[in-house]
Amino acid sequence: MQGGFGTFAWRVTASHVATYLVFGLLASTLLDYATYWDTPWMAVYRPMDAPIVALGPALQCVRGLVFAVVLYPFRDVFLAGTRGWLSLWGLLVGIGILSTYAAGPGSVEGVIYTALPWRFHLFGLPEVYGQSLAFSLCLVGWYRRPHRAWGVILGGLSGLAVLFGLAGALLPQP
């Protein structure tokens, strides 16, 4: 395996932020998040035009670093193992989506403890399943077939996420 924790943290963070940006943009467009966000069921969330929401993609760097710290001790399982991307994706889906400790939409706890209709539990799942799958494939692929292009593409997309987030949070709204 190449590099130590710094390399791992960079690759995890860039893979996460880049896939978060791509799948967030796709989902918000294809699933019409603006309309969905205006429903009474979403009243607990901040408005989509709130500066902190705009900053969300940039703040994913922090989440990527948390992922790196948590995944680092187990990296051999998915980086060296056969179908490691599937092991990583299964871990993310099992703990991060379905069995999260919070009662979030789409999770077992969310189904049990919220009054959200089923359609709201199912609505965002294509985005989170797709993003977590893409993240797993990118991270494991970057280690299995290392090439400078991974860093350029994923690092470039991550840089755009940070710039978009900062612009959305700091520039005056029309």
mmCIF file of the C-alpha atoms, coordinates in Angstrom:
data_MODEL
# 
_entry.id   MODEL 
# 
loop_
_atom_site.group_PDB 
_atom_site.id 
_atom_site.type_symbol 
_atom_site.label_atom_id 
_atom_site.label_alt_id 
_atom_site.label_comp_id 
_atom_site.label_asym_id 
_atom_site.label_entity_id 
_atom_site.label_seq_id 
_atom_site.pdbx_PDB_ins_code 
_atom_site.Cartn_x 
_atom_site.Cartn_y 
_atom_site.Cartn_z 
_atom_site.occupancy 
_atom_site.B_iso_or_equiv 
_atom_site.pdbx_formal_charge 
_atom_site.auth_seq_id 
_atom_site.auth_comp_id 
_atom_site.auth_asym_id 
_atom_site.auth_atom_id 
_atom_site.pdbx_PDB_model_num 
ATOM 1   C CA . MET A 1 1   ? 0.000   0.000  0.000   1.00 0.00 ? 1   MET A CA 1 
ATOM 2   C CA . GLN A 1 2   ? 1.366   3.415  -0.964  1.00 0.00 ? 2   GLN A CA 1 
ATOM 3   C CA . GLY A 1 3   ? 1.959   6.218  1.505   1.00 0.00 ? 3   GLY A CA 1 
ATOM 4   C CA . GLY A 1 4   ? 0.981   6.700  5.103   1.00 0.00 ? 4   GLY A CA 1 
ATOM 5   C CA . PHE A 1 5   ? -1.903  8.467  6.772   1.00 0.00 ? 5   PHE A CA 1 
ATOM 6   C CA . GLY A 1 6   ? -1.361  11.762 4.906   1.00 0.00 ? 6   GLY A CA 1 
ATOM 7   C CA . THR A 1 7   ? -1.748  10.093 1.512   1.00 0.00 ? 7   THR A CA 1 
ATOM 8   C CA . PHE A 1 8   ? -4.730  8.104  2.746   1.00 0.00 ? 8   PHE A CA 1 
ATOM 9   C CA . ALA A 1 9   ? -6.406  11.212 4.212   1.00 0.00 ? 9   ALA A CA 1 
ATOM 10  C CA . TRP A 1 10  ? -5.865  13.142 0.960   1.00 0.00 ? 10  TRP A CA 1 
ATOM 11  C CA . ARG A 1 11  ? -7.337  10.353 -1.153  1.00 0.00 ? 11  ARG A CA 1 
ATOM 12  C CA . VAL A 1 12  ? -10.301 9.753  1.144   1.00 0.00 ? 12  VAL A CA 1 
ATOM 13  C CA . THR A 1 13  ? -11.086 13.460 1.401   1.00 0.00 ? 13  THR A CA 1 
ATOM 14  C CA . ALA A 1 14  ? -10.707 14.169 -2.318  1.00 0.00 ? 14  ALA A CA 1 
ATOM 15  C CA . SER A 1 15  ? -12.762 11.084 -3.242  1.00 0.00 ? 15  SER A CA 1 
ATOM 16  C CA . HIS A 1 16  ? -15.493 12.028 -0.785  1.00 0.00 ? 16  HIS A CA 1 
ATOM 17  C CA . VAL A 1 17  ? -15.707 15.733 -1.636  1.00 0.00 ? 17  VAL A CA 1 
ATOM 18  C CA . ALA A 1 18  ? -15.611 15.151 -5.404  1.00 0.00 ? 18  ALA A CA 1 
ATOM 19  C CA . THR A 1 19  ? -18.294 12.463 -5.370  1.00 0.00 ? 19  THR A CA 1 
ATOM 20  C CA . TYR A 1 20  ? -20.370 14.511 -2.913  1.00 0.00 ? 20  TYR A CA 1 
ATOM 21  C CA . LEU A 1 21  ? -20.261 17.474 -5.304  1.00 0.00 ? 21  LEU A CA 1 
ATOM 22  C CA . VAL A 1 22  ? -21.124 15.444 -8.409  1.00 0.00 ? 22  VAL A CA 1 
ATOM 23  C CA . PHE A 1 23  ? -23.945 13.445 -6.823  1.00 0.00 ? 23  PHE A CA 1 
ATOM 24  C CA . GLY A 1 24  ? -25.292 16.474 -4.967  1.00 0.00 ? 24  GLY A CA 1 
ATOM 25  C CA . LEU A 1 25  ? -25.522 18.469 -8.183  1.00 0.00 ? 25  LEU A CA 1 
ATOM 26  C CA . LEU A 1 26  ? -27.078 15.560 -10.080 1.00 0.00 ? 26  LEU A CA 1 
ATOM 27  C CA . ALA A 1 27  ? -29.607 14.796 -7.351  1.00 0.00 ? 27  ALA A CA 1 
ATOM 28  C CA . SER A 1 28  ? -30.584 18.402 -6.717  1.00 0.00 ? 28  SER A CA 1 
ATOM 29  C CA . THR A 1 29  ? -31.244 18.831 -10.426 1.00 0.00 ? 29  THR A CA 1 
ATOM 30  C CA . LEU A 1 30  ? -32.789 15.482 -11.351 1.00 0.00 ? 30  LEU A CA 1 
ATOM 31  C CA . LEU A 1 31  ? -34.824 15.096 -8.161  1.00 0.00 ? 31  LEU A CA 1 
ATOM 32  C CA . ASP A 1 32  ? -35.818 18.798 -8.009  1.00 0.00 ? 32  ASP A CA 1 
ATOM 33  C CA . TYR A 1 33  ? -34.615 19.382 -4.464  1.00 0.00 ? 33  TYR A CA 1 
ATOM 34  C CA . ALA A 1 34  ? -35.830 22.992 -4.513  1.00 0.00 ? 34  ALA A CA 1 
ATOM 35  C CA . THR A 1 35  ? -39.467 21.862 -4.678  1.00 0.00 ? 35  THR A CA 1 
ATOM 36  C CA . TYR A 1 36  ? -38.908 19.041 -2.190  1.00 0.00 ? 36  TYR A CA 1 
ATOM 37  C CA . TRP A 1 37  ? -37.197 21.426 0.235   1.00 0.00 ? 37  TRP A CA 1 
ATOM 38  C CA . ASP A 1 38  ? -40.309 23.630 0.436   1.00 0.00 ? 38  ASP A CA 1 
ATOM 39  C CA . THR A 1 39  ? -42.554 20.889 1.856   1.00 0.00 ? 39  THR A CA 1 
ATOM 40  C CA . PRO A 1 40  ? -43.665 20.956 5.505   1.00 0.00 ? 40  PRO A CA 1 
ATOM 41  C CA . TRP A 1 41  ? -41.733 17.718 6.094   1.00 0.00 ? 41  TRP A CA 1 
ATOM 42  C CA . MET A 1 42  ? -38.477 19.538 5.429   1.00 0.00 ? 42  MET A CA 1 
ATOM 43  C CA . ALA A 1 43  ? -39.181 22.395 7.871   1.00 0.00 ? 43  ALA A CA 1 
ATOM 44  C CA . VAL A 1 44  ? -36.474 21.149 10.261  1.00 0.00 ? 44  VAL A CA 1 
ATOM 45  C CA . TYR A 1 45  ? -33.812 21.838 7.624   1.00 0.00 ? 45  TYR A CA 1 
ATOM 46  C CA . ARG A 1 46  ? -32.307 25.229 6.886   1.00 0.00 ? 46  ARG A CA 1 
ATOM 47  C CA . PRO A 1 47  ? -33.442 26.953 3.679   1.00 0.00 ? 47  PRO A CA 1 
ATOM 48  C CA . MET A 1 48  ? -31.461 25.973 0.575   1.00 0.00 ? 48  MET A CA 1 
ATOM 49  C CA . ASP A 1 49  ? -30.258 29.561 0.163   1.00 0.00 ? 49  ASP A CA 1 
ATOM 50  C CA . ALA A 1 50  ? -28.861 29.795 3.717   1.00 0.00 ? 50  ALA A CA 1 
ATOM 51  C CA . PRO A 1 51  ? -25.117 30.635 3.689   1.00 0.00 ? 51  PRO A CA 1 
ATOM 52  C CA . ILE A 1 52  ? -24.224 27.599 5.828   1.00 0.00 ? 52  ILE A CA 1 
ATOM 53  C CA . VAL A 1 53  ? -26.063 25.305 3.356   1.00 0.00 ? 53  VAL A CA 1 
ATOM 54  C CA . ALA A 1 54  ? -24.140 26.904 0.487   1.00 0.00 ? 54  ALA A CA 1 
ATOM 55  C CA . LEU A 1 55  ? -20.941 26.271 2.441   1.00 0.00 ? 55  LEU A CA 1 
ATOM 56  C CA . GLY A 1 56  ? -21.887 22.584 2.827   1.00 0.00 ? 56  GLY A CA 1 
ATOM 57  C CA . PRO A 1 57  ? -19.798 21.254 -0.074  1.00 0.00 ? 57  PRO A CA 1 
ATOM 58  C CA . ALA A 1 58  ? -16.687 23.030 1.225   1.00 0.00 ? 58  ALA A CA 1 
ATOM 59  C CA . LEU A 1 59  ? -17.285 21.708 4.738   1.00 0.00 ? 59  LEU A CA 1 
ATOM 60  C CA . GLN A 1 60  ? -17.271 18.171 3.353   1.00 0.00 ? 60  GLN A CA 1 
ATOM 61  C CA . CYS A 1 61  ? -13.473 18.402 3.647   1.00 0.00 ? 61  CYS A CA 1 
ATOM 62  C CA . VAL A 1 62  ? -13.943 18.064 7.405   1.00 0.00 ? 62  VAL A CA 1 
ATOM 63  C CA . ARG A 1 63  ? -16.207 15.046 6.899   1.00 0.00 ? 63  ARG A CA 1 
ATOM 64  C CA . GLY A 1 64  ? -13.649 13.518 4.538   1.00 0.00 ? 64  GLY A CA 1 
ATOM 65  C CA . LEU A 1 65  ? -10.969 13.856 7.209   1.00 0.00 ? 65  LEU A CA 1 
ATOM 66  C CA . VAL A 1 66  ? -13.272 12.206 9.747   1.00 0.00 ? 66  VAL A CA 1 
ATOM 67  C CA . PHE A 1 67  ? -13.811 9.347  7.288   1.00 0.00 ? 67  PHE A CA 1 
ATOM 68  C CA . ALA A 1 68  ? -10.039 9.038  6.871   1.00 0.00 ? 68  ALA A CA 1 
ATOM 69  C CA . VAL A 1 69  ? -9.411  8.847  10.616  1.00 0.00 ? 69  VAL A CA 1 
ATOM 70  C CA . VAL A 1 70  ? -12.171 6.263  11.090  1.00 0.00 ? 70  VAL A CA 1 
ATOM 71  C CA . LEU A 1 71  ? -11.312 4.122  8.052   1.00 0.00 ? 71  LEU A CA 1 
ATOM 72  C CA . TYR A 1 72  ? -7.519  4.192  8.394   1.00 0.00 ? 72  TYR A CA 1 
ATOM 73  C CA . PRO A 1 73  ? -7.213  1.295  10.869  1.00 0.00 ? 73  PRO A CA 1 
ATOM 74  C CA . PHE A 1 74  ? -9.333  -0.885 8.542   1.00 0.00 ? 74  PHE A CA 1 
ATOM 75  C CA . ARG A 1 75  ? -7.814  0.171  5.230   1.00 0.00 ? 75  ARG A CA 1 
ATOM 76  C CA . ASP A 1 76  ? -6.235  -3.203 4.488   1.00 0.00 ? 76  ASP A CA 1 
ATOM 77  C CA . VAL A 1 77  ? -9.658  -4.854 4.491   1.00 0.00 ? 77  VAL A CA 1 
ATOM 78  C CA . PHE A 1 78  ? -10.905 -2.843 1.522   1.00 0.00 ? 78  PHE A CA 1 
ATOM 79  C CA . LEU A 1 79  ? -7.695  -1.714 -0.162  1.00 0.00 ? 79  LEU A CA 1 
ATOM 80  C CA . ALA A 1 80  ? -6.045  -5.126 -0.332  1.00 0.00 ? 80  ALA A CA 1 
ATOM 81  C CA . GLY A 1 81  ? -9.046  -7.438 -0.182  1.00 0.00 ? 81  GLY A CA 1 
ATOM 82  C CA . THR A 1 82  ? -10.835 -8.894 -3.182  1.00 0.00 ? 82  THR A CA 1 
ATOM 83  C CA . ARG A 1 83  ? -13.759 -6.657 -4.110  1.00 0.00 ? 83  ARG A CA 1 
ATOM 84  C CA . GLY A 1 84  ? -12.590 -4.157 -1.519  1.00 0.00 ? 84  GLY A CA 1 
ATOM 85  C CA . TRP A 1 85  ? -14.852 -1.477 -2.949  1.00 0.00 ? 85  TRP A CA 1 
ATOM 86  C CA . LEU A 1 86  ? -17.833 -3.701 -2.100  1.00 0.00 ? 86  LEU A CA 1 
ATOM 87  C CA . SER A 1 87  ? -16.619 -4.183 1.482   1.00 0.00 ? 87  SER A CA 1 
ATOM 88  C CA . LEU A 1 88  ? -16.186 -0.426 1.882   1.00 0.00 ? 88  LEU A CA 1 
ATOM 89  C CA . TRP A 1 89  ? -19.538 0.345  0.284   1.00 0.00 ? 89  TRP A CA 1 
ATOM 90  C CA . GLY A 1 90  ? -21.259 -2.251 2.474   1.00 0.00 ? 90  GLY A CA 1 
ATOM 91  C CA . LEU A 1 91  ? -19.729 -0.657 5.552   1.00 0.00 ? 91  LEU A CA 1 
ATOM 92  C CA . LEU A 1 92  ? -20.864 2.821  4.499   1.00 0.00 ? 92  LEU A CA 1 
ATOM 93  C CA . VAL A 1 93  ? -24.388 1.672  3.623   1.00 0.00 ? 93  VAL A CA 1 
ATOM 94  C CA . GLY A 1 94  ? -24.770 -0.454 6.733   1.00 0.00 ? 94  GLY A CA 1 
ATOM 95  C CA . ILE A 1 95  ? -23.464 1.998  9.308   1.00 0.00 ? 95  ILE A CA 1 
ATOM 96  C CA . GLY A 1 96  ? -23.700 5.349  7.561   1.00 0.00 ? 96  GLY A CA 1 
ATOM 97  C CA . ILE A 1 97  ? -27.075 5.078  5.826   1.00 0.00 ? 97  ILE A CA 1 
ATOM 98  C CA . LEU A 1 98  ? -29.295 2.256  7.070   1.00 0.00 ? 98  LEU A CA 1 
ATOM 99  C CA . SER A 1 99  ? -28.190 1.926  10.688  1.00 0.00 ? 99  SER A CA 1 
ATOM 100 C CA . THR A 1 100 ? -27.082 5.423  11.580  1.00 0.00 ? 100 THR A CA 1 
ATOM 101 C CA . TYR A 1 101 ? -27.589 6.336  15.227  1.00 0.00 ? 101 TYR A CA 1 
ATOM 102 C CA . ALA A 1 102 ? -29.636 9.385  14.236  1.00 0.00 ? 102 ALA A CA 1 
ATOM 103 C CA . ALA A 1 103 ? -33.233 9.142  13.084  1.00 0.00 ? 103 ALA A CA 1 
ATOM 104 C CA . GLY A 1 104 ? -32.419 10.411 9.593   1.00 0.00 ? 104 GLY A CA 1 
ATOM 105 C CA . PRO A 1 105 ? -34.602 9.913  6.536   1.00 0.00 ? 105 PRO A CA 1 
ATOM 106 C CA . GLY A 1 106 ? -33.987 6.536  4.939   1.00 0.00 ? 106 GLY A CA 1 
ATOM 107 C CA . SER A 1 107 ? -32.479 4.945  8.037   1.00 0.00 ? 107 SER A CA 1 
ATOM 108 C CA . VAL A 1 108 ? -34.011 2.241  10.212  1.00 0.00 ? 108 VAL A CA 1 
ATOM 109 C CA . GLU A 1 109 ? -34.177 4.740  13.086  1.00 0.00 ? 109 GLU A CA 1 
ATOM 110 C CA . GLY A 1 110 ? -35.820 7.299  10.807  1.00 0.00 ? 110 GLY A CA 1 
ATOM 111 C CA . VAL A 1 111 ? -38.533 4.855  9.784   1.00 0.00 ? 111 VAL A CA 1 
ATOM 112 C CA . ILE A 1 112 ? -39.204 3.955  13.424  1.00 0.00 ? 112 ILE A CA 1 
ATOM 113 C CA . TYR A 1 113 ? -39.002 7.350  15.106  1.00 0.00 ? 113 TYR A CA 1 
ATOM 114 C CA . THR A 1 114 ? -40.111 9.954  12.575  1.00 0.00 ? 114 THR A CA 1 
ATOM 115 C CA . ALA A 1 115 ? -43.515 10.688 11.136  1.00 0.00 ? 115 ALA A CA 1 
ATOM 116 C CA . LEU A 1 116 ? -42.086 11.085 7.636   1.00 0.00 ? 116 LEU A CA 1 
ATOM 117 C CA . PRO A 1 117 ? -44.077 9.406  4.875   1.00 0.00 ? 117 PRO A CA 1 
ATOM 118 C CA . TRP A 1 118 ? -42.323 6.548  3.071   1.00 0.00 ? 118 TRP A CA 1 
ATOM 119 C CA . ARG A 1 119 ? -41.721 8.653  -0.023  1.00 0.00 ? 119 ARG A CA 1 
ATOM 120 C CA . PHE A 1 120 ? -39.510 10.985 2.030   1.00 0.00 ? 120 PHE A CA 1 
ATOM 121 C CA . HIS A 1 121 ? -37.488 8.080  3.377   1.00 0.00 ? 121 HIS A CA 1 
ATOM 122 C CA . LEU A 1 122 ? -36.938 6.806  -0.144  1.00 0.00 ? 122 LEU A CA 1 
ATOM 123 C CA . PHE A 1 123 ? -36.490 10.160 -1.884  1.00 0.00 ? 123 PHE A CA 1 
ATOM 124 C CA . GLY A 1 124 ? -32.830 10.842 -1.105  1.00 0.00 ? 124 GLY A CA 1 
ATOM 125 C CA . LEU A 1 125 ? -31.607 7.249  -1.184  1.00 0.00 ? 125 LEU A CA 1 
ATOM 126 C CA . PRO A 1 126 ? -30.510 7.268  -4.846  1.00 0.00 ? 126 PRO A CA 1 
ATOM 127 C CA . GLU A 1 127 ? -28.163 10.149 -4.053  1.00 0.00 ? 127 GLU A CA 1 
ATOM 128 C CA . VAL A 1 128 ? -26.618 8.660  -0.910  1.00 0.00 ? 128 VAL A CA 1 
ATOM 129 C CA . TYR A 1 129 ? -26.341 5.141  -2.322  1.00 0.00 ? 129 TYR A CA 1 
ATOM 130 C CA . GLY A 1 130 ? -24.840 6.474  -5.555  1.00 0.00 ? 130 GLY A CA 1 
ATOM 131 C CA . GLN A 1 131 ? -22.409 8.813  -3.842  1.00 0.00 ? 131 GLN A CA 1 
ATOM 132 C CA . SER A 1 132 ? -21.225 6.200  -1.362  1.00 0.00 ? 132 SER A CA 1 
ATOM 133 C CA . LEU A 1 133 ? -20.757 3.686  -4.198  1.00 0.00 ? 133 LEU A CA 1 
ATOM 134 C CA . ALA A 1 134 ? -18.824 6.202  -6.314  1.00 0.00 ? 134 ALA A CA 1 
ATOM 135 C CA . PHE A 1 135 ? -16.696 7.135  -3.290  1.00 0.00 ? 135 PHE A CA 1 
ATOM 136 C CA . SER A 1 136 ? -15.873 3.459  -2.649  1.00 0.00 ? 136 SER A CA 1 
ATOM 137 C CA . LEU A 1 137 ? -15.004 2.808  -6.292  1.00 0.00 ? 137 LEU A CA 1 
ATOM 138 C CA . CYS A 1 138 ? -12.860 5.946  -6.573  1.00 0.00 ? 138 CYS A CA 1 
ATOM 139 C CA . LEU A 1 139 ? -10.915 5.375  -3.372  1.00 0.00 ? 139 LEU A CA 1 
ATOM 140 C CA . VAL A 1 140 ? -10.183 1.712  -4.001  1.00 0.00 ? 140 VAL A CA 1 
ATOM 141 C CA . GLY A 1 141 ? -9.531  2.375  -7.694  1.00 0.00 ? 141 GLY A CA 1 
ATOM 142 C CA . TRP A 1 142 ? -7.033  5.106  -6.815  1.00 0.00 ? 142 TRP A CA 1 
ATOM 143 C CA . TYR A 1 143 ? -5.058  2.614  -4.743  1.00 0.00 ? 143 TYR A CA 1 
ATOM 144 C CA . ARG A 1 144 ? -5.400  -0.321 -7.129  1.00 0.00 ? 144 ARG A CA 1 
ATOM 145 C CA . ARG A 1 145 ? -4.481  1.653  -10.254 1.00 0.00 ? 145 ARG A CA 1 
ATOM 146 C CA . PRO A 1 146 ? -2.545  4.675  -9.010  1.00 0.00 ? 146 PRO A CA 1 
ATOM 147 C CA . HIS A 1 147 ? -2.150  7.450  -11.529 1.00 0.00 ? 147 HIS A CA 1 
ATOM 148 C CA . ARG A 1 148 ? -1.703  11.192 -11.346 1.00 0.00 ? 148 ARG A CA 1 
ATOM 149 C CA . ALA A 1 149 ? -5.067  11.643 -13.112 1.00 0.00 ? 149 ALA A CA 1 
ATOM 150 C CA . TRP A 1 150 ? -6.935  10.534 -9.965  1.00 0.00 ? 150 TRP A CA 1 
ATOM 151 C CA . GLY A 1 151 ? -5.462  13.411 -7.979  1.00 0.00 ? 151 GLY A CA 1 
ATOM 152 C CA . VAL A 1 152 ? -5.983  15.911 -10.778 1.00 0.00 ? 152 VAL A CA 1 
ATOM 153 C CA . ILE A 1 153 ? -9.626  14.995 -11.392 1.00 0.00 ? 153 ILE A CA 1 
ATOM 154 C CA . LEU A 1 154 ? -10.751 14.327 -7.810  1.00 0.00 ? 154 LEU A CA 1 
ATOM 155 C CA . GLY A 1 155 ? -8.597  17.115 -6.394  1.00 0.00 ? 155 GLY A CA 1 
ATOM 156 C CA . GLY A 1 156 ? -9.897  19.520 -9.062  1.00 0.00 ? 156 GLY A CA 1 
ATOM 157 C CA . LEU A 1 157 ? -13.517 18.635 -8.327  1.00 0.00 ? 157 LEU A CA 1 
ATOM 158 C CA . SER A 1 158 ? -12.831 19.027 -4.604  1.00 0.00 ? 158 SER A CA 1 
ATOM 159 C CA . GLY A 1 159 ? -11.318 22.436 -5.240  1.00 0.00 ? 159 GLY A CA 1 
ATOM 160 C CA . LEU A 1 160 ? -14.432 23.424 -7.168  1.00 0.00 ? 160 LEU A CA 1 
ATOM 161 C CA . ALA A 1 161 ? -16.607 22.237 -4.268  1.00 0.00 ? 161 ALA A CA 1 
ATOM 162 C CA . VAL A 1 162 ? -14.665 24.452 -1.882  1.00 0.00 ? 162 VAL A CA 1 
ATOM 163 C CA . LEU A 1 163 ? -14.826 27.443 -4.254  1.00 0.00 ? 163 LEU A CA 1 
ATOM 164 C CA . PHE A 1 164 ? -18.561 26.955 -4.908  1.00 0.00 ? 164 PHE A CA 1 
ATOM 165 C CA . GLY A 1 165 ? -19.207 26.665 -1.188  1.00 0.00 ? 165 GLY A CA 1 
ATOM 166 C CA . LEU A 1 166 ? -17.226 29.772 -0.320  1.00 0.00 ? 166 LEU A CA 1 
ATOM 167 C CA . ALA A 1 167 ? -18.816 31.764 -3.152  1.00 0.00 ? 167 ALA A CA 1 
ATOM 168 C CA . GLY A 1 168 ? -22.310 30.704 -2.118  1.00 0.00 ? 168 GLY A CA 1 
ATOM 169 C CA . ALA A 1 169 ? -21.691 31.605 1.486   1.00 0.00 ? 169 ALA A CA 1 
ATOM 170 C CA . LEU A 1 170 ? -19.767 34.841 1.064   1.00 0.00 ? 170 LEU A CA 1 
ATOM 171 C CA . LEU A 1 171 ? -21.031 36.503 -2.101  1.00 0.00 ? 171 LEU A CA 1 
ATOM 172 C CA . PRO A 1 172 ? -24.175 38.642 -1.892  1.00 0.00 ? 172 PRO A CA 1 
ATOM 173 C CA . GLN A 1 173 ? -27.355 36.861 -2.944  1.00 0.00 ? 173 GLN A CA 1 
ATOM 174 C CA . PRO A 1 174 ? -29.280 38.350 -5.911  1.00 0.00 ? 174 PRO A CA 1 
# 
